[in-house]
Every structure is written in structure tokens, then in C-alpha cells.
Coordinates of C-alpha atoms in Angstrom, one line a residue:
X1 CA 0.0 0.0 0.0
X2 CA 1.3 3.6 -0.4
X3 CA 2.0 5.8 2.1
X4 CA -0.3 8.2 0.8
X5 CA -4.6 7.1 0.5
X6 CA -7.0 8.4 -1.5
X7 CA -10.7 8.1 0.3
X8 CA -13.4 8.8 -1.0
X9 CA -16.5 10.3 0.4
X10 CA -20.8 9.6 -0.9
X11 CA -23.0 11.0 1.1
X12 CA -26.7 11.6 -0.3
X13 CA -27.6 15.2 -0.2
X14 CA -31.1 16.1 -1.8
X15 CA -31.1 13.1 -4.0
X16 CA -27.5 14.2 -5.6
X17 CA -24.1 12.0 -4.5
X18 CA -21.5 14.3 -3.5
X19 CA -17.8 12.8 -3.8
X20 CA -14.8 14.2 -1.8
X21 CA -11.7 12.9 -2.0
X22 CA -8.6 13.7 0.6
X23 CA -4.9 12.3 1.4
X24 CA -4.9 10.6 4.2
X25 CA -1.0 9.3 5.6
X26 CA -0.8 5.9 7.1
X27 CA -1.4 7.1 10.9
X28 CA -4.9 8.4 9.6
X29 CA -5.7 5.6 6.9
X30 CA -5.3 2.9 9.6
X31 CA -7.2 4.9 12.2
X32 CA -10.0 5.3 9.9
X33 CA -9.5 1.7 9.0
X34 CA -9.7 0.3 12.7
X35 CA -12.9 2.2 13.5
X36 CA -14.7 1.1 10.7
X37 CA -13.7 -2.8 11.4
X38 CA -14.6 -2.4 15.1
X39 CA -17.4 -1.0 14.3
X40 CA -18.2 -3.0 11.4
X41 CA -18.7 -0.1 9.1
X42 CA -17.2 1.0 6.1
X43 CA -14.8 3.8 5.7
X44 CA -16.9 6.1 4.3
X45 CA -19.2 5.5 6.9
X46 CA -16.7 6.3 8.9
X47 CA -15.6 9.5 7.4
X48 CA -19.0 10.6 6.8
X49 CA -20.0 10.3 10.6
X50 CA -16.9 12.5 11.9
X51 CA -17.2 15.0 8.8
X52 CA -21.0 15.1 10.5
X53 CA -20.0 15.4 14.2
X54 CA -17.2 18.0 13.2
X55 CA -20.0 20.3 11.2
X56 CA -22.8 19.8 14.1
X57 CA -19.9 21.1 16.8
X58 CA -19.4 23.9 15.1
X59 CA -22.8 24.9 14.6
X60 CA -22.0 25.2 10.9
X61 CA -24.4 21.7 9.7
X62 CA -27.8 23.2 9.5
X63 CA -30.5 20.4 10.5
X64 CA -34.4 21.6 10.2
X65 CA -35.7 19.3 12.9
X66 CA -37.6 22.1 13.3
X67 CA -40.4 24.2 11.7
X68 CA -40.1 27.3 14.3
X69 CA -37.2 28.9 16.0
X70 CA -37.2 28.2 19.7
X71 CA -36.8 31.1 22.5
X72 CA -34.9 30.0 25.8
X73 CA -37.0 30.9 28.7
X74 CA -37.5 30.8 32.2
X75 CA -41.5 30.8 33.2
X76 CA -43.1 29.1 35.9
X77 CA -46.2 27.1 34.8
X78 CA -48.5 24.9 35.7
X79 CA -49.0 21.4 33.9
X80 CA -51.5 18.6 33.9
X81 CA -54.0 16.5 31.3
X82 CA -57.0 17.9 29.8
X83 CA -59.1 16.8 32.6
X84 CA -56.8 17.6 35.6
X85 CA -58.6 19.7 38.7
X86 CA -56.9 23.2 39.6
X87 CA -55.6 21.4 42.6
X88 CA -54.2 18.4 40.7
X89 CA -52.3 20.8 38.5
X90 CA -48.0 20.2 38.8
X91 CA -45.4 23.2 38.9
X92 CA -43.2 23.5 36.3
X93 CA -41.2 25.2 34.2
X94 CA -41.1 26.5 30.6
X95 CA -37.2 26.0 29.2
X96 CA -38.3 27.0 26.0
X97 CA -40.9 27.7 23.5
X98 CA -41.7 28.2 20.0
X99 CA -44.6 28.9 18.0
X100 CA -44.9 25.3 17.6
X101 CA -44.3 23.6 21.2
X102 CA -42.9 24.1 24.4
X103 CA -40.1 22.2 26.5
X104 CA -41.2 22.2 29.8
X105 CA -39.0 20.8 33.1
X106 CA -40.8 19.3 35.9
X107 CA -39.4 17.8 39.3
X108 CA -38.6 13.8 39.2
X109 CA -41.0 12.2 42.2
X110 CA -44.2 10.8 42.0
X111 CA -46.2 13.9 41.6
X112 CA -46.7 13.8 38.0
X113 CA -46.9 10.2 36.3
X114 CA -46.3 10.9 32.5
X115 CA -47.2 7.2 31.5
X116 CA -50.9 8.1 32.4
X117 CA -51.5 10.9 30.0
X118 CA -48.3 9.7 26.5
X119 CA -51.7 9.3 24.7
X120 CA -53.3 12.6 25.6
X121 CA -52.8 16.3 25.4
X122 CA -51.5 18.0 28.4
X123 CA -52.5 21.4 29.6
X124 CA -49.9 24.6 30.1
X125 CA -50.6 27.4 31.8
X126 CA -48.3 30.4 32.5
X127 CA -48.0 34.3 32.1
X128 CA -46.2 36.2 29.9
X129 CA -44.5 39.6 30.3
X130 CA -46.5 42.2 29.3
X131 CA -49.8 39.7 28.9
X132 CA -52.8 40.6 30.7
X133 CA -54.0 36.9 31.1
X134 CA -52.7 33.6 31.6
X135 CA -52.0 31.9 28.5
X136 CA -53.1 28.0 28.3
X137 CA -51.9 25.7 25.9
X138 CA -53.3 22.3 24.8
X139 CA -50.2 20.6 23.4
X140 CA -49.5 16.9 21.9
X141 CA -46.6 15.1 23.9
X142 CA -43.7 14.9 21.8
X143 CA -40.9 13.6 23.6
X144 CA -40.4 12.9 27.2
X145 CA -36.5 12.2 29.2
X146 CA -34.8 12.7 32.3
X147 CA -32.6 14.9 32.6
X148 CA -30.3 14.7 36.0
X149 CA -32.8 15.5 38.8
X150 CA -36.0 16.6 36.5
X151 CA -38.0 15.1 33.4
X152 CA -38.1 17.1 30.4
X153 CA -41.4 17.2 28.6
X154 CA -41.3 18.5 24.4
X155 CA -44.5 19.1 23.4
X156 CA -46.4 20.1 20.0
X157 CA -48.9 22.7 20.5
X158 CA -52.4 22.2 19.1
X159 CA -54.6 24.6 17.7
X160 CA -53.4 27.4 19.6
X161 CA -56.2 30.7 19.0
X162 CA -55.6 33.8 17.3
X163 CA -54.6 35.4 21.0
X164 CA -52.4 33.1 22.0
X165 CA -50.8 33.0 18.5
X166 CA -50.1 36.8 18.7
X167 CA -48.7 36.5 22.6
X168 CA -46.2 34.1 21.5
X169 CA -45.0 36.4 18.7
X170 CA -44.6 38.9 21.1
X171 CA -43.0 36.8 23.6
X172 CA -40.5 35.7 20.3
X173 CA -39.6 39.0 19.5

């Protein structure tokens, strides 16, 4: 083998291959080379996935998971399912919202049992600055993990009205 490589790199982009190619010298070639057999991947697998990693790092690899920009935030709310009581409600809090969903933080313990309400909407109410009335909205459960000491709760928001729609975009700006 030379001491020199030529790799080659497909990835699928928009229904188009793109091909790089690159020297690589033998410290790199056999790197790349033992990660892909311990992995059992190929090379270009290989490549591809740290070309990726490098790009997402750097904040310069552009994924749309999503539709609407999100806000980092700090309100307190209050969370429960569609047919919770006032007194039933759980405190939370909003980490950040969109026009399309909220990520909301609540306390791990036995106050708030998730697996009851994955196949329903939840309820989230909280104030805005500058908002004369709570805001509540009825949102689809998106993702749910822990996090350290609390769960973290994505959720979609469904249907949200014409006011609500117009306090968010002044809560965005």
C-alpha cells in the first residue's frame, strides 16, 4: 500500500451523491480503517460520521428538525392532562418555546406520572411579560426524558387561538 490514501467520500444530499476525495498518511488511513472494522462499518461510513460530528460542533451543519425557531425561557407554569382539577395541576417550568411547542422541566418524584396521560394532550398554563391573562396551551406530547434530577417534557402545540398565537409572537420577538 502507499503511504499516501485516496478516500473517497458519498453522502446523499437532496437526491444528488456528492464525492470528496482527501490524502490521508498511514497514521490516519489505519485509524479510519480500525474504526470502521470495530465497528463494522465502512470507511466512508466512517468518514462521513466524523465529517458530520465535526459540522454539528461547530454549529456550521444546518439540520431543520424544526419548523419554528425556539426562545430559551424561564417561566413558571403549571401542567396537567385535559381533565386535571386546579388542585391536581404540577409546577413546572417552561425551558423553551416556539410557536410550535414548548419544552417544559418538571421535578422527578411521584407527583406527576407521565405514563398516564403519553396518549393525551396535556395542559400549560403560564403568564407572559407584558400579557394581561394567563396563556393556556393544549399541546401533543412529543418527547419525554430525564434529565439529571428533573424530566423534560417536548410538546407540540395544538390549535393554539388567534390570541395566544399573537402572545407568542410577542414573547418571540
Amino acid at each position: 500500500m502507499q503511504s499516501k490514501d485516496v478516500r473517497k467520500l458519498k453522502r446523499e444530499s437532496a437526491g444528488k451523491n456528492m464525492s470528496a476525495s482527501f490524502l490521508a498518511d498511514d497514521e490516519v488511513r489505519h485509524a479510519l480503517m480500525k474504526s470502521a472494522r470495530e465497528k463494522n462499518l465502512s470507511v466512508s461510513y466512517v468518514i462521513e460520521q466524523i465529517v458530520r460530528d465535526y459540522f454539528k460542533k461547530n454549529k456550521s451543519f444546518d439540520e431543520k428538525r424544526r419548523r419554528f425557531e425556539r426562545k430559551s425561557a424561564s417561566f413558571s407554569c403549571l401542567l396537567g392532562s385535559s381533565d386535571t382539577h386546579a388542585g391536581d395541576l404540577i409546577n413546572a417550568t417552561i425551558l423553551d418555546i416556539s410557536h410550535g411547542g414548548v419544552r417544559v422541566s418538571i421535578p422527578k418524584g411521584p407527583a406527576f406520572d407521565i405514563k398516564k396521560i403519553c396518549d393525551e394532550t396535556i395542559v400549560v398554563i403560564f403568564s407572559l411579560p407584558n400579557f394581561n391573562w394567563p396563556v393556556r396551551l393544549e399541546c401533543r406530547l412529543q418527547r419525554v426524558f430525564d434529565h439529571e434530577d428533573e424530566v423534560h417534557i417536548g410538546a407540540a402545540i395544538i390549535n393554539p387561538d388567534c390570541s395566544i398565537c399573537l402572545a407568542l409572537q410577542q414573547c418571540m420577538v
